[in-house]
PDB file of C-alpha atoms and ligand atoms in Angstrom:
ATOM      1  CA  UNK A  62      10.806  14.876 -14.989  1.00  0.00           C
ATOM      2  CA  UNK A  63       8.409  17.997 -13.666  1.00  0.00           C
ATOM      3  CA  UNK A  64       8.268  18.097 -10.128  1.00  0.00           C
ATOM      4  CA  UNK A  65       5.434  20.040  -9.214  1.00  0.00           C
ATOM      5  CA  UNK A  66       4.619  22.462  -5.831  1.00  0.00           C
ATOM      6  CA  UNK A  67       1.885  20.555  -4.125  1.00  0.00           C
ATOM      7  CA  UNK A  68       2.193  22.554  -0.202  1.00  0.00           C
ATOM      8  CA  UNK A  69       3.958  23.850   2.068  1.00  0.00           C
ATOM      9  CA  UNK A  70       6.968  21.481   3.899  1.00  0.00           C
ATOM     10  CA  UNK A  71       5.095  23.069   7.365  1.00  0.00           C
ATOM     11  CA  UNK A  72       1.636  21.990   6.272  1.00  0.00           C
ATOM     12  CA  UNK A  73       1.904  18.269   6.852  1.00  0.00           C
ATOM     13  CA  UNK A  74       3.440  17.896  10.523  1.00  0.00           C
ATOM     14  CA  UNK A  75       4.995  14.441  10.768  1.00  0.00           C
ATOM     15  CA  UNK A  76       3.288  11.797  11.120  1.00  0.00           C
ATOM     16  CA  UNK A  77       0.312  13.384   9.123  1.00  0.00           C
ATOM     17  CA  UNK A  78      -0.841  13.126   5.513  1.00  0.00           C
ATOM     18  CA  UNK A  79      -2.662  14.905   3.254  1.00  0.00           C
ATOM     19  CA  UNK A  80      -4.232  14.541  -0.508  1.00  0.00           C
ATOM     20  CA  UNK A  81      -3.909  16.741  -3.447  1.00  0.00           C
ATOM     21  CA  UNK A  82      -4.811  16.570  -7.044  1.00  0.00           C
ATOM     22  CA  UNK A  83      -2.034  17.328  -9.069  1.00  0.00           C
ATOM     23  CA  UNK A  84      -2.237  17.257 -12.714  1.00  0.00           C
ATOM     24  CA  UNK A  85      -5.512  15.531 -12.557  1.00  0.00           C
ATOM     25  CA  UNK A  86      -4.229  12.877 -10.637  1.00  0.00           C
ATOM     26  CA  UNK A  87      -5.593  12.334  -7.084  1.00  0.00           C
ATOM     27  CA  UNK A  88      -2.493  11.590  -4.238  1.00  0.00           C
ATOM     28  CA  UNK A  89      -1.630  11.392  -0.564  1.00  0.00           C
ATOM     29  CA  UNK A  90       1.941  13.025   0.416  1.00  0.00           C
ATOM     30  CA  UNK A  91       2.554  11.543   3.844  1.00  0.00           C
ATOM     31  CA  UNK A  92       5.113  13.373   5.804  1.00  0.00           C
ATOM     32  CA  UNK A  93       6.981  10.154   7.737  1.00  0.00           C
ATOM     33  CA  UNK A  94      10.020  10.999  10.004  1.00  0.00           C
ATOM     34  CA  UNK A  95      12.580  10.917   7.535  1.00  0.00           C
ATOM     35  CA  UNK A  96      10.849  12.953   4.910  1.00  0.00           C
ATOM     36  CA  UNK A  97       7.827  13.195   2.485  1.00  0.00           C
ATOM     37  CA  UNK A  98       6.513  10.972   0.256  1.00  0.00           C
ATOM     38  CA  UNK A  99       3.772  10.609  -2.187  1.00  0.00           C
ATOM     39  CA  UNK A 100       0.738   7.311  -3.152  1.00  0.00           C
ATOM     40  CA  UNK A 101      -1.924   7.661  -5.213  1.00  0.00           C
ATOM     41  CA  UNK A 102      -4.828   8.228  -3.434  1.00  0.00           C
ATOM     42  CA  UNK A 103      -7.484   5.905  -4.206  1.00  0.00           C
ATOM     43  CA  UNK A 104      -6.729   1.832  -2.515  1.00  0.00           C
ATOM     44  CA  UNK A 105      -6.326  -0.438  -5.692  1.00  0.00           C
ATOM     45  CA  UNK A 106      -8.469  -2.708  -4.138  1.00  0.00           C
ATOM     46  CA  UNK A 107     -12.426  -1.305  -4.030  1.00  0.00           C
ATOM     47  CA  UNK A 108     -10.960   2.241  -4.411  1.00  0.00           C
ATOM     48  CA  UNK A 109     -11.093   3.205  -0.704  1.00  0.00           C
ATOM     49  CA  UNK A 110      -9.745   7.118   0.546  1.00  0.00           C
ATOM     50  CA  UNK A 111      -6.027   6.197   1.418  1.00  0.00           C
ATOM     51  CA  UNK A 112      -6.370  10.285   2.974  1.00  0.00           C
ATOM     52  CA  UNK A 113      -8.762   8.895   5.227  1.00  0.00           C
ATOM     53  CA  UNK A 114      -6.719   5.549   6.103  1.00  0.00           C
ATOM     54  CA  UNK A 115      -4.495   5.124   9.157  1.00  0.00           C
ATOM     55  CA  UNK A 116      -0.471   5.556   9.604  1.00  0.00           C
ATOM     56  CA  UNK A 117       0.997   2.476  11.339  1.00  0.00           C
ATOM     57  CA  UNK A 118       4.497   1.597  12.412  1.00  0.00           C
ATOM     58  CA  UNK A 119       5.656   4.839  10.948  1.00  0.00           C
ATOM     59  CA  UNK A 120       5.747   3.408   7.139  1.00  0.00           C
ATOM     60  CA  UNK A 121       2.398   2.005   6.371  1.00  0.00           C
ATOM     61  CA  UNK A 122      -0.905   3.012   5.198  1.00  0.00           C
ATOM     62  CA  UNK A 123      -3.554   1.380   5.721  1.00  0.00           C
ATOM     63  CA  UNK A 124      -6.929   1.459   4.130  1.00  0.00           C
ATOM     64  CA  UNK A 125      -9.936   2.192   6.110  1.00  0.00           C
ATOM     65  CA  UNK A 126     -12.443  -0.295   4.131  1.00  0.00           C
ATOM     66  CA  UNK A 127     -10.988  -3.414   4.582  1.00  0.00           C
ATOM     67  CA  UNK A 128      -7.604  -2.578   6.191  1.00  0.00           C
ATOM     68  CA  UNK A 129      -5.243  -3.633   3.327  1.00  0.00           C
ATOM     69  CA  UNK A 130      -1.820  -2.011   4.502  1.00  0.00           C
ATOM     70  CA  UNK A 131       0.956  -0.610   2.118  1.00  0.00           C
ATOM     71  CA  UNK A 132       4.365   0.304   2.308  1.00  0.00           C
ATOM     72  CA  UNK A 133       4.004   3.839   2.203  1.00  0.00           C
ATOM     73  CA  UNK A 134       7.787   4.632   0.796  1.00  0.00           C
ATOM     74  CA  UNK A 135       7.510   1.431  -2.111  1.00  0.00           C
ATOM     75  CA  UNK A 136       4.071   1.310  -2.421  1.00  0.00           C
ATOM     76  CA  UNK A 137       4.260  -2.337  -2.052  1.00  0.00           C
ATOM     77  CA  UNK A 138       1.077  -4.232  -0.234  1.00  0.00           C
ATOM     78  CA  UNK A 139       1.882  -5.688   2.437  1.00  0.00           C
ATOM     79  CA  UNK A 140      -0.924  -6.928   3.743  1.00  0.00           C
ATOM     80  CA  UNK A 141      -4.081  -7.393   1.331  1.00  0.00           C
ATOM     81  CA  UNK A 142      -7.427  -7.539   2.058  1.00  0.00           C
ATOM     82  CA  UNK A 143     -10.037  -9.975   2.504  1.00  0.00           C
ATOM     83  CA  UNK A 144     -13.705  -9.719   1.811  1.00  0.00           C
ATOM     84  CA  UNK A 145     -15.587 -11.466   4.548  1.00  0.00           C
ATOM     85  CA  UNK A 146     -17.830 -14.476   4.145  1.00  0.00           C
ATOM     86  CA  UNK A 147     -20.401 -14.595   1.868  1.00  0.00           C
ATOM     87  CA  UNK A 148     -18.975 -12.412  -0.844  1.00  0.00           C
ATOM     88  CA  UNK A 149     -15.503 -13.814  -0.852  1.00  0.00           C
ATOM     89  CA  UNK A 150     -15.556 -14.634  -4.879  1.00  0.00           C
ATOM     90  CA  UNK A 151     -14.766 -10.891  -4.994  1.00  0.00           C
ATOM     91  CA  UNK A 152     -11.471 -12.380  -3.668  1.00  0.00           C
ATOM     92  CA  UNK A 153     -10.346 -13.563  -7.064  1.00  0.00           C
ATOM     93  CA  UNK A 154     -11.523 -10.766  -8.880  1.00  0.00           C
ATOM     94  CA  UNK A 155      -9.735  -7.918  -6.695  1.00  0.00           C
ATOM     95  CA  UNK A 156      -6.098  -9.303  -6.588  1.00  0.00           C
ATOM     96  CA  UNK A 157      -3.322  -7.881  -5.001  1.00  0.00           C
ATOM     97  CA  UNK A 158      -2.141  -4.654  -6.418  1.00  0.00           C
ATOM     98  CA  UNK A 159       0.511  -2.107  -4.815  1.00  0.00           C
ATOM     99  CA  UNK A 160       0.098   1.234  -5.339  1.00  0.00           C
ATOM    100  CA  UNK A 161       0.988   3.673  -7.575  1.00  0.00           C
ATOM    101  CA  UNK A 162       4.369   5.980  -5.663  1.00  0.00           C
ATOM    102  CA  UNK A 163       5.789   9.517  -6.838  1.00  0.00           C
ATOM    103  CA  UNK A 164       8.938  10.790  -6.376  1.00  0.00           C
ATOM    104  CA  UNK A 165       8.860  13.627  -3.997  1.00  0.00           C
ATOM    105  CA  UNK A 166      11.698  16.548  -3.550  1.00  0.00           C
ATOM    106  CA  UNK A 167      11.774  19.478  -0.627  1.00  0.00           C
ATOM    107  CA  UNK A 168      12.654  22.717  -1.564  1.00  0.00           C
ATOM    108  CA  UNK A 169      12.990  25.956  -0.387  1.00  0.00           C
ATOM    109  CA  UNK A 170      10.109  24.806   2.204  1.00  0.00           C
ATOM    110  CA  UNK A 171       8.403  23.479  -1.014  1.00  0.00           C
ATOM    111  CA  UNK A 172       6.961  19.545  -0.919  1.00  0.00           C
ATOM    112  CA  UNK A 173       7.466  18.937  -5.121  1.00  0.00           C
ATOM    113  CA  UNK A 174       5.694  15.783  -6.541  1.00  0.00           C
ATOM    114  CA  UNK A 175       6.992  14.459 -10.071  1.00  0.00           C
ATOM    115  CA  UNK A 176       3.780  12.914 -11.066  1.00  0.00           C
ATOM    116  CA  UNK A 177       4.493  12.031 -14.490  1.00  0.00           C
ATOM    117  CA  UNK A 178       6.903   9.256 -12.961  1.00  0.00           C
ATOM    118  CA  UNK A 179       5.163   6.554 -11.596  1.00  0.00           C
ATOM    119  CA  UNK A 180       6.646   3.983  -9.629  1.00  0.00           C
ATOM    120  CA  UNK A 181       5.377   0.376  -9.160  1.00  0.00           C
ATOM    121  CA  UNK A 182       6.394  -1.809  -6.601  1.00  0.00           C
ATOM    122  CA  UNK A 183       5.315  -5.382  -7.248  1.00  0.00           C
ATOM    123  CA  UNK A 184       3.260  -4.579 -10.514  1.00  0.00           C
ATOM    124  CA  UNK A 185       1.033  -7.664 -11.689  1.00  0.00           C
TER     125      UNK A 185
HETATM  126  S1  FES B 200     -10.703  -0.673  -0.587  1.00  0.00           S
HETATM  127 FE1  FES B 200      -8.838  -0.645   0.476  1.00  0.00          FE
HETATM  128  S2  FES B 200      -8.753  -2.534   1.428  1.00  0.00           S
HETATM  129 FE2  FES B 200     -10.598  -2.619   0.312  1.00  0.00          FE
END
């Protein structure tokens, strides 16, 4: 376990996120009311910007290409998207995937991502 300093706790007001490459890895810390947390960055399913994706109900993200939402603290998907008419075979070839979480500690005013330990929700 390495936890590394990725900002400031007073960088990322709640409700807000942010992404970062740490270790060559690309991620989103998302400051939610009870704390920070950390996703990869880039949606499993066509690689959309999660950073540029939309905070709903306080615990998802959710992807601005095709609006597949994720639970930001498991990384589970919750609700997976759907290509629309017409190239829908894509369907079966982009399965559901959840994304890829971090563990994240505070300290000192420090947000601390350990990014060699990935965690997988519902892994397929
Ligand atoms: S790339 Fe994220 S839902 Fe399609």
């Amino acid at each position: 376990m390495s936890y590394t300093n990725v900002c400031a706790e007073s960088d990322i007001a709640v409700g807000e996120l942010a992404k970062y490459k740490v270790d060559g890895e690309s991620i989103v810390v998302y400051h939610l009311a009870d704390g920070f947390y950390a996703t990869q960055k880039s949606c499993p399913h066509t690689f959309g910007p999660l950073d540029r994706g939309k905070i709903i109900d306080g615990n998802k993200i959710q992807c601005p290409l095709h609006r597949a939402e994720f639970d930001i603290k498991s990384g589970e998907a919750v609700k997976w998207a759907n290509f629309p008419p017409g190239i829908q075979l894509l369907n079966a070839l982009r399965k559901q995937k959840c994304l890829k979480t971090f563990p994240v500690k505070v300290e000192n005013g420090q947000v601390t991502v350990d990014i060699s330990d990935v965690r997988l929700a519902n892994a397929s």
